[in-house]
Amino acid sequence: MKDEITFDEFSKMDLRVGTITEAEKIEKADKLLKLTVDTGIDVRTVVSGIAEHFKPEEVIGQKVSILLNLAPRKIRGVESQGMILMAETDQGELAFVSPNKEINAGNTIR
């Protein structure tokens, strides 16, 4: 378990539902996909280390949970503007954290 945080620290995170509209492998990077995500507020690029678990064509249209207000960071020359939240199974497989109802891109996660 990580260190305890306060509710105020948690409430600073802008978590929303997004939809992956485009995906491609990043050259010379086995683990990275460049994702285009419709956040309901804007469309942004997110670099995600999920390429060993998903092919680009498998994730297009996927509803995701995304952390929007993470400071941008260049990864392999691509500016990543957020983070896709993933869960890991006991076997080390990744799964998207996504809504189980029809939720629009941009809806807040709280």
XYZ file of C-alpha atoms in Angstrom:
110
model
C 0.000 0.000 0.000
C 1.217 3.493 -0.774
C 1.377 6.345 1.717
C -1.909 7.713 2.990
C -3.138 10.932 1.395
C -5.718 13.434 2.526
C -9.084 14.000 0.892
C -7.828 17.428 -0.225
C -4.917 15.763 -2.037
C -7.286 13.285 -3.697
C -9.740 16.004 -4.698
C -7.010 17.763 -6.705
C -7.075 14.912 -9.231
C -9.317 15.485 -12.261
C -10.492 11.976 -13.136
C -12.872 11.640 -16.071
C -14.256 9.194 -18.560
C -12.658 9.332 -21.986
C -12.898 7.424 -25.252
C -9.875 6.236 -27.209
C -10.343 7.402 -30.801
C -6.937 6.505 -32.280
C -4.042 4.265 -31.262
C -0.642 3.439 -32.692
C 2.569 1.775 -31.566
C 5.493 4.036 -30.808
C 8.468 3.035 -32.937
C 11.302 1.220 -31.163
C 9.244 0.925 -27.959
C 7.854 -2.522 -27.136
C 5.567 -1.348 -24.327
C 4.219 2.002 -25.541
C 1.083 3.001 -27.410
C 0.296 6.552 -28.476
C -3.402 7.057 -27.780
C -5.690 9.858 -28.890
C -8.374 10.297 -26.243
C -11.609 12.285 -26.464
C -11.994 13.571 -22.907
C -15.309 15.316 -23.513
C -13.466 18.572 -22.823
C -10.765 18.241 -25.472
C -8.873 15.668 -27.497
C -5.429 14.830 -26.169
C -2.508 12.478 -26.627
C -1.621 9.982 -23.923
C 1.354 7.635 -24.057
C 0.532 4.410 -22.255
C 2.645 1.351 -21.466
C 0.019 -1.161 -22.573
C 1.363 -2.366 -25.941
C 2.390 -5.763 -24.527
C -1.230 -6.351 -23.521
C -3.268 -4.711 -26.298
C -2.934 -4.157 -30.039
C -3.753 -0.631 -31.229
C -6.872 -1.764 -33.104
C -8.216 -3.485 -29.954
C -8.410 -0.283 -27.909
C -10.102 2.070 -30.383
C -13.553 2.936 -29.036
C -12.642 1.794 -25.501
C -14.098 3.880 -22.655
C -11.359 4.631 -20.137
C -10.728 6.360 -16.850
C -8.202 9.135 -17.387
C -6.309 11.450 -15.063
C -6.476 14.778 -16.908
C -4.484 17.155 -14.741
C -1.257 15.177 -14.586
C 1.602 17.441 -15.688
C 2.526 16.760 -19.346
C 5.649 14.683 -19.913
C 7.628 13.801 -23.027
C 7.972 10.063 -23.533
C 9.986 8.894 -26.548
C 9.540 12.332 -28.107
C 5.744 12.379 -27.683
C 4.101 14.692 -25.159
C 1.756 12.667 -22.953
C -1.102 14.768 -21.575
C -2.640 12.511 -18.952
C -2.693 8.951 -17.677
C -5.036 6.066 -18.437
C -5.954 4.146 -15.272
C -5.461 0.391 -15.523
C -5.963 -2.526 -13.137
C -3.634 -5.522 -12.991
C -4.832 -9.094 -12.515
C -3.072 -11.587 -10.261
C -1.509 -12.999 -13.452
C -0.055 -9.596 -14.451
C -2.547 -8.881 -17.225
C -3.841 -5.345 -17.601
C -7.502 -4.363 -17.733
C -9.095 -0.993 -18.381
C -10.887 0.695 -15.501
C -14.047 1.634 -17.350
C -17.687 2.374 -16.532
C -20.233 -0.429 -16.530
C -23.011 1.915 -17.708
C -23.237 4.164 -20.749
C -21.307 7.206 -19.561
C -20.302 10.115 -21.806
C -16.743 11.221 -22.348
C -16.011 14.089 -19.989
C -18.149 12.806 -17.130
C -16.363 13.187 -13.801
C -15.125 10.216 -11.775
C -15.351 10.799 -8.044
